[in-house]
mmCIF file of C-alpha atoms in Angstrom:
data_model
loop_
_atom_site.group_PDB
_atom_site.id
_atom_site.type_symbol
_atom_site.label_atom_id
_atom_site.label_comp_id
_atom_site.label_asym_id
_atom_site.label_seq_id
_atom_site.Cartn_x
_atom_site.Cartn_y
_atom_site.Cartn_z
ATOM 1 C CA MET A 10 65.051 -35.584 146.706
ATOM 2 C CA ILE A 11 65.358 -38.426 150.336
ATOM 3 C CA ARG A 12 68.062 -40.781 149.639
ATOM 4 C CA ALA A 13 68.061 -44.432 150.892
ATOM 5 C CA GLY A 14 69.209 -44.467 154.890
ATOM 6 C CA ASP A 15 67.421 -41.028 155.341
ATOM 7 C CA LEU A 16 65.140 -41.560 158.124
ATOM 8 C CA ARG A 17 61.892 -39.937 155.615
ATOM 9 C CA SER A 18 62.673 -42.633 153.584
ATOM 10 C CA SER A 19 61.022 -45.141 155.583
ATOM 11 C CA PRO A 20 57.816 -45.649 156.562
ATOM 12 C CA ASP A 21 57.829 -45.504 160.533
ATOM 13 C CA PHE A 22 58.931 -42.065 159.963
ATOM 14 C CA TRP A 23 55.671 -40.982 158.733
ATOM 15 C CA ILE A 24 53.278 -43.416 160.785
ATOM 16 C CA LYS A 25 51.455 -41.688 163.753
ATOM 17 C CA GLU A 26 50.754 -43.524 166.777
ATOM 18 C CA ASP A 27 46.369 -42.435 166.824
ATOM 19 C CA ASP A 28 45.989 -44.057 163.317
ATOM 20 C CA MET A 29 42.539 -43.038 161.606
ATOM 21 C CA LEU A 30 40.123 -45.302 160.495
ATOM 22 C CA LEU A 31 38.985 -43.567 156.786
ATOM 23 C CA MET A 32 35.924 -46.226 155.734
ATOM 24 C CA SER A 33 34.551 -49.521 156.502
ATOM 25 C CA PRO A 34 34.377 -52.391 154.036
ATOM 26 C CA ASN A 35 30.563 -51.415 153.570
ATOM 27 C CA ASP A 36 31.517 -47.810 152.854
ATOM 28 C CA ILE A 37 34.299 -48.918 150.455
ATOM 29 C CA GLU A 38 31.591 -51.036 148.753
ATOM 30 C CA LYS A 39 29.160 -47.602 148.855
ATOM 31 C CA PHE A 40 32.321 -45.317 147.253
ATOM 32 C CA ASN A 41 32.787 -47.797 144.139
ATOM 33 C CA LEU A 42 29.603 -47.315 143.303
ATOM 34 C CA LEU A 43 29.691 -43.426 143.393
ATOM 35 C CA ILE A 44 33.047 -43.557 141.551
ATOM 36 C CA ARG A 45 31.144 -45.721 138.419
ATOM 37 C CA ASP A 46 28.751 -43.067 138.772
ATOM 38 C CA LYS A 47 31.184 -40.155 138.382
ATOM 39 C CA VAL A 48 34.161 -41.623 135.894
ATOM 40 C CA LYS A 49 32.382 -42.993 132.976
ATOM 41 C CA GLU A 50 35.367 -44.803 131.871
ATOM 42 C CA VAL A 51 35.004 -47.055 135.212
ATOM 43 C CA VAL A 52 32.422 -49.633 134.257
ATOM 44 C CA ASP A 53 30.148 -52.681 135.275
ATOM 45 C CA LEU A 54 31.190 -55.309 133.126
ATOM 46 C CA ARG A 55 27.740 -57.170 133.855
ATOM 47 C CA THR A 56 26.159 -54.560 131.656
ATOM 48 C CA PRO A 57 28.522 -54.777 128.114
ATOM 49 C CA PRO A 58 28.508 -51.008 126.026
ATOM 50 C CA SER A 59 27.005 -50.864 122.777
ATOM 51 C CA LYS A 60 28.142 -51.875 119.652
ATOM 52 C CA GLU A 61 28.377 -48.390 117.973
ATOM 53 C CA GLU A 62 30.264 -47.179 120.847
ATOM 54 C CA VAL A 63 32.976 -50.264 120.541
ATOM 55 C CA PHE A 64 33.293 -49.565 117.064
ATOM 56 C CA ARG A 65 34.288 -46.286 117.017
ATOM 57 C CA SER A 66 36.353 -46.268 120.420
ATOM 58 C CA MET A 67 38.138 -49.234 118.407
ATOM 59 C CA LEU A 68 39.164 -47.084 115.351
ATOM 60 C CA ASN A 69 39.724 -44.130 117.532
ATOM 61 C CA TYR A 70 43.588 -44.351 117.850
ATOM 62 C CA ASP A 71 46.177 -41.571 116.628
ATOM 63 C CA LEU A 72 49.311 -42.781 115.532
ATOM 64 C CA SER A 73 50.669 -39.375 113.781
ATOM 65 C CA GLY A 74 54.393 -37.892 114.291
ATOM 66 C CA LEU A 75 55.633 -41.000 116.028
ATOM 67 C CA TYR A 76 58.411 -43.164 115.567
ATOM 68 C CA TYR A 77 58.451 -46.845 114.833
ATOM 69 C CA ARG A 78 61.850 -48.749 115.136
ATOM 70 C CA GLY A 79 64.013 -45.313 114.727
ATOM 71 C CA ARG A 80 61.966 -44.280 111.752
ATOM 72 C CA PRO A 81 59.041 -41.865 111.613
ATOM 73 C CA LEU A 82 55.666 -43.673 111.178
ATOM 74 C CA SER A 83 55.500 -45.259 107.310
ATOM 75 C CA GLU A 84 52.046 -45.282 105.790
ATOM 76 C CA LYS A 85 52.661 -49.026 105.325
ATOM 77 C CA THR A 86 52.921 -49.579 108.901
ATOM 78 C CA LEU A 87 49.750 -47.626 109.389
ATOM 79 C CA ALA A 88 48.114 -49.869 106.756
ATOM 80 C CA ARG A 89 49.247 -53.067 108.532
ATOM 81 C CA ILE A 90 47.611 -52.053 111.706
ATOM 82 C CA ARG A 91 44.295 -51.475 110.254
ATOM 83 C CA GLU A 92 44.478 -54.345 108.562
ATOM 84 C CA ASN A 93 45.136 -56.483 111.456
ATOM 85 C CA ILE A 94 42.386 -54.781 113.683
ATOM 86 C CA ASN A 95 39.981 -56.117 110.964
ATOM 87 C CA PRO A 96 36.891 -54.003 111.560
ATOM 88 C CA ASP A 97 34.870 -55.287 108.258
ATOM 89 C CA ALA A 98 34.633 -58.806 110.436
ATOM 90 C CA PHE A 99 33.598 -56.602 113.974
ATOM 91 C CA SER A 100 30.489 -58.578 114.639
ATOM 92 C CA GLY A 101 29.426 -56.874 117.749
ATOM 93 C CA ASN A 102 29.300 -60.640 119.943
ATOM 94 C CA PHE A 103 30.771 -59.923 123.138
ATOM 95 C CA VAL A 104 32.045 -62.858 125.235
ATOM 96 C CA TYR A 105 33.839 -62.992 128.717
ATOM 97 C CA GLY A 106 37.039 -63.755 129.283
ATOM 98 C CA ILE A 107 39.749 -63.596 132.542
ATOM 99 C CA THR A 108 43.326 -62.840 132.147
ATOM 100 C CA ILE A 109 46.038 -66.347 132.589
ATOM 101 C CA ARG A 110 48.526 -64.118 133.569
ATOM 102 C CA ASN A 111 50.101 -60.303 134.327
ATOM 103 C CA THR A 112 50.147 -58.626 130.944
ATOM 104 C CA SER A 113 49.780 -55.694 128.776
ATOM 105 C CA LEU A 114 46.907 -53.424 127.324
ATOM 106 C CA ARG A 115 47.855 -51.907 124.036
ATOM 107 C CA LYS A 116 46.495 -48.833 122.115
ATOM 108 C CA VAL A 117 46.678 -50.933 118.717
ATOM 109 C CA PRO A 118 47.392 -55.264 118.499
ATOM 110 C CA MET A 119 50.994 -54.450 118.064
ATOM 111 C CA GLU A 120 53.805 -55.996 120.450
ATOM 112 C CA ALA A 121 56.322 -53.516 119.235
ATOM 113 C CA GLY A 122 56.525 -50.022 120.693
ATOM 114 C CA MET A 123 55.932 -46.066 119.122
ATOM 115 C CA PHE A 124 57.842 -43.196 120.260
ATOM 116 C CA ARG A 125 57.254 -39.431 120.110
ATOM 117 C CA GLU A 126 61.155 -39.172 119.857
ATOM 118 C CA ALA A 127 63.641 -41.061 117.579
ATOM 119 C CA GLY A 128 65.776 -42.390 120.221
ATOM 120 C CA ASP A 129 63.481 -43.165 122.882
ATOM 121 C CA LYS A 130 62.734 -46.282 124.839
ATOM 122 C CA GLU A 131 60.640 -45.302 127.759
ATOM 123 C CA PHE A 132 57.513 -43.737 127.088
ATOM 124 C CA ASP A 133 55.714 -46.339 124.200
ATOM 125 C CA VAL A 134 52.720 -44.468 123.456
ATOM 126 C CA LEU A 135 50.841 -48.216 122.621
ATOM 127 C CA GLN A 136 51.118 -49.344 126.015
ATOM 128 C CA GLU A 137 48.168 -48.316 127.636
ATOM 129 C CA THR A 138 47.970 -50.246 131.352
ATOM 130 C CA GLY A 139 49.203 -53.475 133.068
ATOM 131 C CA LEU A 140 46.777 -55.930 133.601
ATOM 132 C CA GLU A 141 47.382 -58.224 136.297
ATOM 133 C CA LEU A 142 46.549 -61.928 136.682
ATOM 134 C CA ALA A 143 42.867 -62.888 137.354
ATOM 135 C CA GLU A 144 41.883 -59.574 135.858
ATOM 136 C CA PRO A 145 38.047 -60.255 134.006
ATOM 137 C CA LEU A 146 37.232 -58.606 131.261
ATOM 138 C CA LEU A 147 34.818 -58.576 127.993
ATOM 139 C CA ILE A 148 36.191 -59.741 124.521
ATOM 140 C CA LEU A 149 34.886 -57.342 122.136
ATOM 141 C CA HIS A 150 36.692 -58.224 119.030
ATOM 142 C CA ILE A 151 39.629 -60.055 117.632
ATOM 143 C CA SER A 152 41.895 -59.465 115.606
ATOM 144 C CA ARG A 153 42.700 -61.083 111.718
ATOM 145 C CA ASP A 154 45.895 -62.589 112.901
ATOM 146 C CA LYS A 155 44.000 -64.050 116.001
ATOM 147 C CA LYS A 156 46.871 -63.404 118.130
ATOM 148 C CA TRP A 157 45.179 -59.849 119.704
ATOM 149 C CA PHE A 158 41.988 -59.428 121.824
ATOM 150 C CA PHE A 159 39.868 -55.883 121.680
ATOM 151 C CA VAL A 160 38.776 -56.100 125.080
ATOM 152 C CA GLN A 161 36.727 -53.965 128.074
ATOM 153 C CA THR A 162 38.166 -54.802 131.645
ATOM 154 C CA ARG A 163 36.599 -52.674 134.633
ATOM 155 C CA ASN A 164 38.689 -49.568 134.384
ATOM 156 C CA TYR A 165 39.799 -49.346 130.275
ATOM 157 C CA ARG A 166 39.716 -50.427 126.503
ATOM 158 C CA GLY A 167 42.391 -51.878 124.626
ATOM 159 C CA TRP A 168 44.519 -54.890 122.776
ATOM 160 C CA VAL A 169 45.634 -57.711 124.633
ATOM 161 C CA LYS A 170 47.140 -60.795 123.706
ATOM 162 C CA SER A 171 44.974 -63.886 123.054
ATOM 163 C CA LYS A 172 47.285 -65.932 124.652
ATOM 164 C CA ASP A 173 47.232 -64.212 127.632
ATOM 165 C CA VAL A 174 43.244 -64.966 127.847
ATOM 166 C CA ALA A 175 41.074 -67.480 128.849
ATOM 167 C CA VAL A 176 37.373 -67.197 127.660
ATOM 168 C CA ALA A 177 34.814 -67.871 130.194
ATOM 169 C CA ASP A 178 31.557 -68.269 130.998
ATOM 170 C CA LYS A 179 29.841 -65.517 132.821
ATOM 171 C CA GLU A 180 27.945 -67.162 135.474
ATOM 172 C CA ASP A 181 31.585 -69.203 136.083
ATOM 173 C CA LEU A 182 33.449 -65.921 135.803
ATOM 174 C CA PHE A 183 31.435 -63.873 137.785
ATOM 175 C CA ASP A 184 31.492 -66.830 140.636
ATOM 176 C CA TYR A 185 35.297 -66.845 140.845
ATOM 177 C CA MET A 186 35.236 -63.086 140.738
ATOM 178 C CA GLU A 187 33.141 -62.929 143.759
ATOM 179 C CA ARG A 188 34.448 -65.513 146.327
ATOM 180 C CA ARG A 189 33.580 -64.771 149.927
ATOM 181 C CA GLU A 190 36.879 -65.838 150.746
ATOM 182 C CA PHE A 191 39.932 -64.768 148.632
ATOM 183 C CA LEU A 192 43.353 -63.499 149.301
ATOM 184 C CA VAL A 193 44.681 -59.951 148.219
ATOM 185 C CA ILE A 194 48.122 -59.698 147.186
ATOM 186 C CA ALA A 195 49.481 -56.575 149.657
ATOM 187 C CA GLY A 196 53.085 -56.782 148.611
ATOM 188 C CA ASP A 197 54.472 -54.949 145.567
ATOM 189 C CA ARG A 198 54.748 -58.951 143.976
ATOM 190 C CA VAL A 199 54.213 -62.088 145.004
ATOM 191 C CA PHE A 200 54.737 -65.105 143.083
ATOM 192 C CA THR A 201 53.207 -68.793 143.900
ATOM 193 C CA GLN A 202 55.232 -71.508 145.249
ATOM 194 C CA PRO A 203 57.500 -73.395 142.154
ATOM 195 C CA ASN A 204 55.277 -76.705 141.125
ATOM 196 C CA PRO A 205 57.408 -78.788 138.696
ATOM 197 C CA TYR A 206 54.560 -81.040 138.053
ATOM 198 C CA ASP A 207 52.569 -78.200 136.491
ATOM 199 C CA LYS A 208 53.715 -74.877 134.531
ATOM 200 C CA ASP A 209 50.244 -73.327 134.574
ATOM 201 C CA VAL A 210 50.772 -72.691 138.401
ATOM 202 C CA SER A 211 54.497 -72.562 138.887
ATOM 203 C CA MET A 212 56.044 -69.470 140.006
ATOM 204 C CA ARG A 213 52.976 -67.152 139.181
ATOM 205 C CA GLU A 214 54.083 -63.940 139.624
ATOM 206 C CA MET A 215 50.972 -61.477 141.303
ATOM 207 C CA VAL A 216 50.919 -57.821 141.580
ATOM 208 C CA MET A 217 49.657 -55.484 144.613
ATOM 209 C CA GLY A 218 46.106 -55.725 144.438
ATOM 210 C CA THR A 219 45.874 -58.754 142.754
ATOM 211 C CA ARG A 220 42.515 -60.700 144.440
ATOM 212 C CA VAL A 221 42.415 -64.892 144.152
ATOM 213 C CA PRO A 222 39.586 -67.132 145.616
ATOM 214 C CA ILE A 223 41.385 -69.387 147.988
ATOM 215 C CA PHE A 224 40.260 -73.227 148.198
ATOM 216 C CA HIS A 225 39.742 -75.559 151.444
ATOM 217 C CA SER A 226 41.915 -78.345 150.738
ATOM 218 C CA ASN A 227 41.760 -81.885 152.732
ATOM 219 C CA ALA A 228 44.424 -82.729 151.139
ATOM 220 C CA GLU A 229 48.112 -82.543 152.611
ATOM 221 C CA VAL A 230 49.971 -83.028 149.705
ATOM 222 C CA ILE A 231 49.361 -80.991 146.421
ATOM 223 C CA ASP A 232 51.285 -81.585 143.319
ATOM 224 C CA GLY A 233 54.435 -83.139 146.145
ATOM 225 C CA GLN A 234 54.438 -79.913 148.462
ATOM 226 C CA LEU A 235 52.889 -80.130 151.472
ATOM 227 C CA VAL A 236 50.067 -78.047 152.369
ATOM 228 C CA GLU A 237 51.219 -76.843 155.360
ATOM 229 C CA GLY A 238 52.399 -73.201 155.977
ATOM 230 C CA ASN A 239 50.743 -72.276 152.723
ATOM 231 C CA PHE A 240 47.513 -70.562 151.276
ATOM 232 C CA VAL A 241 45.456 -73.084 148.690
ATOM 233 C CA ILE A 242 44.277 -70.816 146.287
ATOM 234 C CA GLU A 243 42.729 -71.187 142.640
ATOM 235 C CA LEU A 244 44.113 -69.893 140.093
ATOM 236 C CA PRO A 245 42.503 -68.896 136.410
ATOM 237 C CA CYS A 246 44.154 -71.191 133.811
ATOM 238 C CA LYS A 247 43.234 -72.337 130.117
ATOM 239 C CA LYS A 248 42.106 -75.255 128.438
ATOM 240 C CA ARG A 249 41.485 -75.473 125.065
ATOM 241 C CA GLY A 250 40.507 -71.294 124.921
ATOM 242 C CA GLU A 251 38.534 -71.865 127.447
ATOM 243 C CA MET A 252 38.975 -70.903 131.376
ATOM 244 C CA ILE A 253 39.589 -73.934 134.091
ATOM 245 C CA SER A 254 40.647 -73.279 137.358
ATOM 246 C CA LYS A 255 43.736 -74.977 139.001
ATOM 247 C CA LEU A 256 45.384 -74.872 142.485
ATOM 248 C CA ALA A 257 48.433 -73.582 143.532
ATOM 249 C CA LEU A 258 50.443 -73.040 146.767
ATOM 250 C CA ILE A 259 51.183 -69.336 147.943
ATOM 251 C CA SER A 260 53.809 -69.706 151.185
ATOM 252 C CA SER A 261 51.871 -67.992 154.276
ATOM 253 C CA LYS A 262 55.168 -66.253 154.912
ATOM 254 C CA LYS A 263 54.573 -63.344 151.852
ATOM 255 C CA ASP A 264 52.875 -60.354 151.916
ATOM 256 C CA VAL A 265 49.324 -61.653 151.435
ATOM 257 C CA SER A 266 46.178 -60.160 153.295
ATOM 258 C CA LEU A 267 43.279 -62.675 154.168
ATOM 259 C CA GLY A 268 40.835 -60.203 152.735
ATOM 260 C CA TYR A 269 41.401 -56.698 151.667
ATOM 261 C CA LEU A 270 43.648 -54.662 154.322
ATOM 262 C CA PRO A 271 41.660 -51.943 156.941
ATOM 263 C CA TYR A 272 41.096 -49.123 155.122
ATOM 264 C CA THR A 273 43.831 -46.332 157.246
ATOM 265 C CA VAL A 274 45.832 -43.677 157.087
ATOM 266 C CA ASN A 275 49.024 -45.375 158.071
ATOM 267 C CA ASN A 276 47.920 -48.870 155.798
ATOM 268 C CA ILE A 277 48.027 -46.435 153.252
ATOM 269 C CA ILE A 278 51.367 -45.211 153.759
ATOM 270 C CA ARG A 279 52.636 -48.622 154.342
ATOM 271 C CA GLN A 280 51.512 -49.850 151.063
ATOM 272 C CA ALA A 281 52.680 -47.221 149.110
ATOM 273 C CA PHE A 282 56.763 -47.664 150.925
ATOM 274 C CA LYS A 283 56.391 -50.637 149.524
ATOM 275 C CA PHE A 284 57.113 -49.655 145.827
ATOM 276 C CA LEU A 285 59.699 -47.321 147.302
ATOM 277 C CA TRP A 286 63.038 -47.105 145.009
ATOM 278 C CA HIS A 287 61.045 -49.713 141.978
ATOM 279 C CA ARG A 288 61.341 -48.837 138.383
ATOM 280 C CA TYR A 289 59.428 -46.113 136.516
ATOM 281 C CA GLY A 290 57.360 -47.816 134.187
ATOM 282 C CA TRP A 291 54.792 -45.945 131.388
ATOM 283 C CA GLY A 292 51.734 -47.991 131.731
ATOM 284 C CA ASP A 293 53.398 -50.295 134.036
ATOM 285 C CA GLY A 294 55.842 -50.985 131.277
ATOM 286 C CA PHE A 295 58.668 -53.257 131.811
ATOM 287 C CA SER A 296 57.436 -54.335 135.160
ATOM 288 C CA GLY A 297 57.500 -50.941 136.415
ATOM 289 C CA ILE A 298 54.982 -48.693 137.831
ATOM 290 C CA ASP A 299 53.883 -44.899 136.727
ATOM 291 C CA CYS A 300 52.562 -42.324 139.012
ATOM 292 C CA SER A 301 48.844 -43.008 138.999
ATOM 293 C CA GLY A 302 49.429 -46.975 138.528
ATOM 294 C CA LEU A 303 51.110 -46.452 141.916
ATOM 295 C CA VAL A 304 47.791 -44.694 143.341
ATOM 296 C CA MET A 305 45.310 -47.222 141.889
ATOM 297 C CA ARG A 306 47.603 -50.033 143.174
ATOM 298 C CA VAL A 307 47.809 -48.955 146.811
ATOM 299 C CA PHE A 308 44.003 -48.268 147.025
ATOM 300 C CA LYS A 309 42.953 -51.341 145.721
ATOM 301 C CA THR A 310 44.705 -53.303 148.827
ATOM 302 C CA PHE A 311 41.622 -51.718 150.535
ATOM 303 C CA GLY A 312 38.766 -52.830 147.905
ATOM 304 C CA ILE A 313 38.809 -49.286 146.691
ATOM 305 C CA LEU A 314 38.484 -49.691 142.681
ATOM 306 C CA LEU A 315 39.948 -46.682 140.918
ATOM 307 C CA PRO A 316 39.880 -45.646 137.540
ATOM 308 C CA ARG A 317 43.727 -45.960 135.635
ATOM 309 C CA ASN A 318 44.795 -42.474 134.792
ATOM 310 C CA SER A 319 45.596 -39.633 136.502
ATOM 311 C CA GLY A 320 43.089 -37.515 135.247
ATOM 312 C CA GLN A 321 40.087 -39.721 135.464
ATOM 313 C CA GLN A 322 41.342 -40.136 139.222
ATOM 314 C CA GLU A 323 41.206 -36.281 139.777
ATOM 315 C CA ARG A 324 37.104 -36.829 138.739
ATOM 316 C CA CYS A 325 36.485 -39.380 141.652
ATOM 317 C CA PRO A 326 34.927 -38.289 144.852
ATOM 318 C CA GLY A 327 35.869 -37.849 148.366
ATOM 319 C CA ARG A 328 36.556 -35.161 150.490
ATOM 320 C CA ILE A 329 38.448 -32.555 148.488
ATOM 321 C CA THR A 330 40.820 -29.875 148.948
ATOM 322 C CA GLU A 331 41.507 -27.194 146.267
ATOM 323 C CA ILE A 332 45.571 -26.914 146.513
ATOM 324 C CA ARG A 333 46.596 -23.268 146.491
ATOM 325 C CA GLY A 334 50.098 -23.292 147.901
ATOM 326 C CA GLU A 335 51.489 -24.352 151.301
ATOM 327 C CA GLU A 336 48.245 -23.339 153.806
ATOM 328 C CA SER A 337 46.063 -25.488 151.918
ATOM 329 C CA LEU A 338 48.604 -28.276 151.760
ATOM 330 C CA LYS A 339 48.404 -28.327 155.595
ATOM 331 C CA THR A 340 44.914 -29.090 155.698
ATOM 332 C CA VAL A 341 45.646 -32.607 153.412
ATOM 333 C CA ILE A 342 45.257 -35.575 155.394
ATOM 334 C CA PRO A 343 48.301 -37.975 155.126
ATOM 335 C CA GLY A 344 47.318 -40.914 152.524
ATOM 336 C CA SER A 345 45.516 -38.762 150.586
ATOM 337 C CA ALA A 346 46.105 -38.449 146.593
ATOM 338 C CA LEU A 347 47.498 -35.460 145.015
ATOM 339 C CA TYR A 348 46.985 -34.459 141.709
ATOM 340 C CA MET A 349 47.924 -32.188 138.576
ATOM 341 C CA PRO A 350 47.947 -32.569 135.177
ATOM 342 C CA GLY A 351 49.300 -35.367 134.325
ATOM 343 C CA HIS A 352 50.622 -36.638 137.235
ATOM 344 C CA ALA A 353 49.710 -38.312 141.001
ATOM 345 C CA ALA A 354 51.292 -38.649 144.211
ATOM 346 C CA ILE A 355 50.159 -39.900 147.638
ATOM 347 C CA TYR A 356 50.767 -36.881 150.292
ATOM 348 C CA LEU A 357 52.968 -38.457 153.283
ATOM 349 C CA GLY A 358 52.198 -35.434 155.692
ATOM 350 C CA GLU A 359 55.096 -32.392 156.937
ATOM 351 C CA ALA A 360 58.402 -32.642 158.248
ATOM 352 C CA ASP A 361 60.568 -29.477 158.845
ATOM 353 C CA SER A 362 57.959 -27.486 157.863
ATOM 354 C CA ARG A 363 57.388 -28.354 154.478
ATOM 355 C CA GLY A 364 55.248 -31.196 152.562
ATOM 356 C CA TYR A 365 56.491 -34.831 151.444
ATOM 357 C CA ILE A 366 55.048 -37.162 148.785
ATOM 358 C CA ILE A 367 55.852 -40.442 147.529
ATOM 359 C CA HIS A 368 55.564 -40.892 143.748
ATOM 360 C CA ALA A 369 56.782 -42.576 140.644
ATOM 361 C CA LEU A 370 58.854 -39.992 139.236
ATOM 362 C CA HIS A 371 60.275 -39.728 135.878
ATOM 363 C CA GLY A 372 62.791 -36.888 136.492
ATOM 364 C CA TYR A 373 63.145 -33.211 138.256
ATOM 365 C CA SER A 374 65.169 -30.281 137.387
ATOM 366 C CA ASP A 375 67.510 -27.720 139.368
ATOM 367 C CA GLY A 376 66.510 -24.840 137.087
ATOM 368 C CA HIS A 377 68.779 -25.536 134.769
ATOM 369 C CA ARG A 378 68.539 -29.123 133.788
ATOM 370 C CA LEU A 379 66.779 -32.324 134.249
ATOM 371 C CA PHE A 380 67.844 -35.144 135.979
ATOM 372 C CA ARG A 381 66.321 -38.616 135.592
ATOM 373 C CA VAL A 382 65.114 -40.473 138.388
ATOM 374 C CA ASN A 383 62.827 -42.895 136.931
ATOM 375 C CA GLU A 384 61.494 -45.091 139.757
ATOM 376 C CA VAL A 385 59.560 -44.432 142.897
ATOM 377 C CA VAL A 386 60.900 -41.493 145.664
ATOM 378 C CA VAL A 387 60.189 -39.916 148.410
ATOM 379 C CA THR A 388 60.593 -35.626 147.918
ATOM 380 C CA SER A 389 59.448 -32.747 149.188
ATOM 381 C CA VAL A 390 56.802 -30.672 147.038
ATOM 382 C CA ASP A 391 59.524 -28.243 146.202
ATOM 383 C CA ILE A 392 61.272 -30.194 143.872
ATOM 384 C CA ILE A 393 61.149 -28.533 140.987
ATOM 385 C CA ARG A 394 59.410 -29.830 137.009
ATOM 386 C CA ALA A 395 61.275 -29.378 133.889
ATOM 387 C CA ASP A 396 59.246 -26.074 133.164
ATOM 388 C CA GLY A 397 60.916 -24.662 136.158
ATOM 389 C CA ARG A 398 57.849 -24.664 138.477
ATOM 390 C CA ARG A 399 57.808 -26.617 141.843
ATOM 391 C CA PHE A 400 55.482 -29.096 142.391
ATOM 392 C CA LEU A 401 53.449 -27.726 145.312
ATOM 393 C CA ASP A 402 52.599 -24.748 142.504
ATOM 394 C CA CYS A 403 51.518 -27.413 140.160
ATOM 395 C CA PHE A 404 49.499 -29.778 142.168
ATOM 396 C CA THR A 405 45.416 -28.792 142.161
ATOM 397 C CA LYS A 406 43.606 -30.808 144.254
ATOM 398 C CA ALA A 407 44.032 -33.145 147.011
ATOM 399 C CA ILE A 408 41.438 -35.977 147.413
ATOM 400 C CA THR A 409 40.573 -37.951 150.493
ATOM 401 C CA PHE A 410 39.195 -41.254 149.114
ATOM 402 C CA ALA A 411 36.319 -41.386 151.651
ATOM 403 C CA LEU A 412 32.647 -40.750 151.934
#
């Protein structure tokens, strides 16, 4: 594992003078359509799913063998979960919505975690993924206690706290999401300016890849702060349950981009390194990031809308290389995503006759015991997994996401 201070822990070590443009914005739009055609979990929110399929998926959860609050999950807790899902009240009437803050998508309508081992605190089985601020979605059902919505996002389905979602008119929602002028969060996370007059837009956290529309204001001052030196954006907020938009300021010194970043090899590497040393978090839990979440967020800054999980990403189109040892890896373009069952990484290139990757890593082995890492790191592909095999020998596919 590469330590802090090592030259290989800097993106500058991997960036080449001759950069390569992988796709134009028009090609990226075409590529996103190909992803949706090939990976059924990625959907067009304009077309609602069938009522029957939604109902089945809402009840399709397996919690067998799990621990809840340090003890085996009881039948009483299972019954409470089923009661709160409230399937008898399912109407099949879907409405649109949008997240008003970063939040979590859960397997069932329950905030407390469940784990496969009694002492585990890291791998909460109920944590599906993180949802970013301004994420559009379809509200499919509401829990009995009214605290949870069962929702469909662009690439996932699950339960989200209803307080984190505003109901939106379909036309208004897509008008907001498809504005021609928008800001993309290019840093790992960026906050809006503090605002003592409106807590709804004060210090709002936005993660890499978040897209928000720009508002052209003639005002010199907004909520007591000079507009000069800031971007004025529209943030989705909530009033009596419905979506409204409010103006917020983001300093122009923050790591943001007017529109998507140019999709080049060097930019992929730069973006990935912005997560270096970040905490690993299963399903992006506790404000961390996991392996496929890292890949998804990096490529979203270019406008590429990948599926959420590694197995789904592996089914995406692109320039595909089957990985069978060192020689096949040498043909892979840096910036490509590497996949094995249950794990994803971004390939950086070769140094000292070895391939290197950046990835969100739980741990590795020295052949005798497991060392916990739980952060985004740079490693060679020769590190050892818990089962004693090299990562290189387990990677099955490399994908350069391009036509």
